[in-house]
CSV table of C-alpha atoms in Angstrom, one decimal:
chain,number,residue,atom,x,y,z
W,1,LEU,CA,0.0,0.1,0.0
W,2,ALA,CA,2.8,2.3,0.9
W,3,GLU,CA,4.6,1.6,-2.1
W,4,THR,CA,1.5,2.3,-4.4
W,5,ARG,CA,1.2,5.7,-2.7
W,6,ARG,CA,4.7,6.4,-3.3
W,7,MET,CA,4.5,5.5,-7.0
W,8,LYS,CA,1.3,7.7,-7.5
W,9,MET,CA,3.1,10.7,-5.8
W,10,LYS,CA,6.2,10.0,-8.0
W,11,ASN,CA,3.9,9.9,-11.1
W,12,LEU,CA,2.2,13.2,-10.1
W,13,PHE,CA,5.3,15.0,-9.7
W,14,ASP,CA,6.8,13.6,-12.9
W,15,LYS,CA,3.7,14.9,-14.6
W,16,THR,CA,3.8,18.3,-13.1
W,17,ASP,CA,5.0,20.8,-15.4
W,18,PRO,CA,7.6,23.2,-13.6
W,19,VAL,CA,6.3,26.2,-15.7
W,20,ILE,CA,2.6,25.6,-14.0
W,21,VAL,CA,4.1,25.3,-10.5
W,22,LYS,CA,6.2,28.6,-11.1
W,23,THR,CA,3.2,30.4,-12.5
W,24,GLY,CA,1.0,29.3,-9.7
W,25,PHE,CA,3.6,30.6,-7.2
W,26,VAL,CA,4.0,33.9,-8.8
W,27,GLY,CA,0.3,34.3,-9.1
W,28,PHE,CA,-0.1,33.6,-5.3
W,29,MET,CA,2.7,35.9,-4.5
W,30,THR,CA,1.2,38.7,-6.5
W,31,ILE,CA,-2.1,38.4,-4.9
W,32,ILE,CA,-0.5,38.6,-1.5
W,33,ALA,CA,1.8,41.6,-2.6
W,34,ALA,CA,-1.5,43.2,-3.7
W,35,GLN,CA,-3.3,42.7,-0.4
W,36,LEU,CA,-0.4,43.7,1.7
W,37,GLY,CA,0.8,46.7,-0.5
W,38,ILE,CA,3.6,48.6,1.1
W,39,LEU,CA,3.9,46.0,3.9
W,40,PHE,CA,4.9,43.2,1.4
W,41,PRO,CA,8.5,44.2,0.7
W,42,VAL,CA,9.0,45.1,4.4
W,43,LEU,CA,7.8,41.6,5.4
W,44,VAL,CA,10.2,40.1,2.8
W,45,LEU,CA,13.0,42.2,4.3
W,46,LEU,CA,12.0,41.2,7.7
W,47,LEU,CA,12.1,37.5,6.6
W,48,LEU,CA,15.5,38.0,5.1
W,49,CYS,CA,16.8,39.6,8.1
W,50,MET,CA,15.3,36.8,10.5
W,51,VAL,CA,17.2,34.1,8.3
W,52,VAL,CA,20.4,36.0,8.3
W,53,ASP,CA,20.1,36.5,12.1
W,54,TYR,CA,19.6,32.8,12.5
W,55,ILE,CA,22.4,31.8,10.5
W,56,THR,CA,25.0,34.3,12.1
W,57,GLY,CA,23.7,33.1,15.5
W,58,ILE,CA,24.5,29.6,14.5
W,59,ILE,CA,27.9,30.5,13.2
W,60,SER,CA,28.4,32.4,16.4
W,61,ALA,CA,27.6,29.7,18.4
W,62,GLY,CA,29.7,27.3,16.5
W,63,TYR,CA,32.7,29.9,16.8
W,64,HIS,CA,32.4,29.5,20.6
W,65,GLY,CA,31.6,25.8,20.7
W,66,LYS,CA,28.3,26.4,22.2
W,67,ILE,CA,25.8,24.8,19.6
W,68,LYS,CA,22.7,23.3,21.4
W,69,SER,CA,19.6,21.9,19.5
W,70,SER,CA,17.4,23.4,22.1
W,71,VAL,CA,18.8,27.0,21.7
W,72,GLY,CA,18.4,26.7,18.0
W,73,LEU,CA,14.9,25.3,18.2
W,74,TRP,CA,14.0,28.1,20.5
W,75,GLY,CA,15.5,30.6,18.0
W,76,ILE,CA,13.1,29.1,15.3
W,77,VAL,CA,10.3,29.3,17.6
W,78,LYS,CA,11.0,33.0,18.3
W,79,LYS,CA,11.3,33.8,14.8
W,80,LEU,CA,7.8,32.1,14.1
W,81,LEU,CA,6.3,34.2,17.0
W,82,TYR,CA,7.4,37.3,15.3
W,83,ALA,CA,4.9,36.5,12.7
W,84,VAL,CA,2.1,36.3,15.2
W,85,ILE,CA,3.2,39.9,16.5
W,86,VAL,CA,3.1,41.1,13.0
W,87,ALA,CA,-0.2,39.5,12.5
W,88,VAL,CA,-1.7,41.0,15.5
W,89,ALA,CA,-0.4,44.4,14.5
W,90,ILE,CA,-2.0,44.0,11.1
W,91,ALA,CA,-5.3,42.9,12.7
W,92,CYS,CA,-5.2,46.1,14.7
W,93,ASP,CA,-4.7,48.1,11.5
W,94,TRP,CA,-7.6,46.2,9.8
W,95,VAL,CA,-9.9,46.9,12.9
W,96,ILE,CA,-9.0,50.4,13.3
W,97,ILE,CA,-9.4,51.3,9.6
W,98,ASN,CA,-12.7,49.4,9.2
W,99,VAL,CA,-14.3,50.8,12.2
W,100,ALA,CA,-13.2,54.2,11.2
W,101,GLU,CA,-14.7,54.0,8.0
W,102,GLN,CA,-18.2,52.9,9.6
W,103,VAL,CA,-18.3,55.9,11.7
W,104,GLY,CA,-17.3,58.1,8.6
W,105,ILE,CA,-13.5,58.8,9.3
W,106,ILE,CA,-11.2,58.1,6.3
W,107,ILE,CA,-7.9,57.1,7.2
W,108,PRO,CA,-5.5,57.8,4.4
W,109,ALA,CA,-3.1,54.7,5.2
W,110,ASP,CA,-3.6,51.0,4.7
W,111,THR,CA,-1.3,50.0,7.5
W,112,PHE,CA,0.3,51.8,10.3
W,113,PHE,CA,0.8,49.4,13.4
W,114,GLY,CA,1.8,46.6,11.0
W,115,LEU,CA,4.5,48.8,9.3
W,116,LEU,CA,5.8,50.0,12.6
W,117,VAL,CA,6.0,46.6,14.3
W,118,SER,CA,7.7,45.0,11.1
W,119,LEU,CA,10.2,48.0,11.0
W,120,TRP,CA,10.9,47.5,14.7
W,121,LEU,CA,11.5,43.9,14.3
W,122,ILE,CA,13.7,44.5,11.3
W,123,PHE,CA,16.0,46.8,13.3
W,124,ASN,CA,15.8,44.4,16.3
W,125,GLU,CA,17.2,41.6,13.9
W,126,LEU,CA,19.9,44.0,12.5
W,127,ILE,CA,21.0,44.6,16.0
W,128,SER,CA,21.1,41.0,16.7
W,129,ILE,CA,23.2,40.3,13.5
W,130,LEU,CA,25.6,42.9,14.5
W,131,GLU,CA,25.8,41.4,18.0
W,132,ASN,CA,26.7,38.0,16.5
W,133,LEU,CA,29.2,39.5,14.5
W,134,ILE,CA,30.7,41.3,17.4
W,135,GLU,CA,30.8,37.9,19.4
W,136,MET,CA,32.8,36.4,16.7
W,137,GLU,CA,35.4,39.2,17.3
W,138,MET,CA,34.7,41.1,14.1
W,139,THR,CA,35.4,44.8,14.0
W,140,LEU,CA,32.4,46.9,13.1
W,141,PRO,CA,32.3,50.5,12.9
W,142,GLY,CA,30.7,51.9,16.1
W,143,PHE,CA,28.4,54.4,14.1
W,144,LEU,CA,26.7,51.4,12.5
W,145,ILE,CA,25.4,50.0,15.8
W,146,ALA,CA,24.5,53.5,17.2
W,147,LEU,CA,22.7,54.1,13.8
W,148,VAL,CA,20.6,50.9,13.8
W,149,ASP,CA,19.9,51.3,17.6
W,150,LYS,CA,18.7,54.9,16.8
W,151,PHE,CA,16.3,54.0,14.1
W,152,LYS,CA,14.9,51.2,16.4
W,153,HIS,CA,14.2,53.8,19.1
W,154,LEU,CA,12.9,56.3,16.7
W,155,ILE,CA,10.3,53.7,15.4
W,156,GLU,CA,9.5,52.8,19.1
W,157,ASN,CA,8.9,56.4,19.9
W,158,GLN,CA,6.5,56.8,16.8
W,159,GLY,CA,4.4,53.8,18.0
W,160,SER,CA,4.2,55.2,21.5
W,161,ALA,CA,3.4,58.7,20.2
W,162,ALA,CA,0.4,57.1,18.2
W,163,VAL,CA,-0.7,55.3,21.4
W,164,ASP,CA,-0.5,58.6,23.3
W,165,ALA,CA,-2.6,60.3,20.7
W,166,VAL,CA,-5.4,57.7,21.1
W,167,ASN,CA,-5.1,58.0,24.9
W,168,VAL,CA,-5.6,62.0,24.5
W,169,LYS,CA,-8.7,61.5,22.3
W,170,ASP,CA,-10.0,58.8,24.7
W,171,LYS,CA,-9.7,61.2,27.7
W,172,GLU,CA,-11.4,64.1,25.5
W,173,ASN,CA,-14.5,61.8,25.0
W,174,GLU,CA,-14.9,61.0,28.6
């Protein structure tokens, strides 16, 4: 029975045209990109930064002879949980924009918190990559670390300012 299933799957893959698979993938990614708008390239960059951070983390652990599968697994789980954080931020954007439209307020942006959270995570990953490189005794320009850290705090302050603005409006309505 298992052999029959294996043969059927093999035949399916043999008959599948790579052009159809590539076209389907490109079509799917186009739909996702159209739905996410400006957030799509930011999420692609976040994914790239997470992969580079994970790889440099493994290299750094190997450099120090501290490779542990449990630590590596936790790193993967942590990266997956970043996706949950971004999804929550995107859901907040969606709720805010749709509720605002229902009460007649037009918000001229498709995303705010999703973009802020994604950018904050990108800079967090960049800091982690730089830390991994420093742990491997690589010399990095100090201004680079300061610049990345400054942008992370700038984005954090923008998010805090947005929350504070909501708090002020809420107090005015009471």
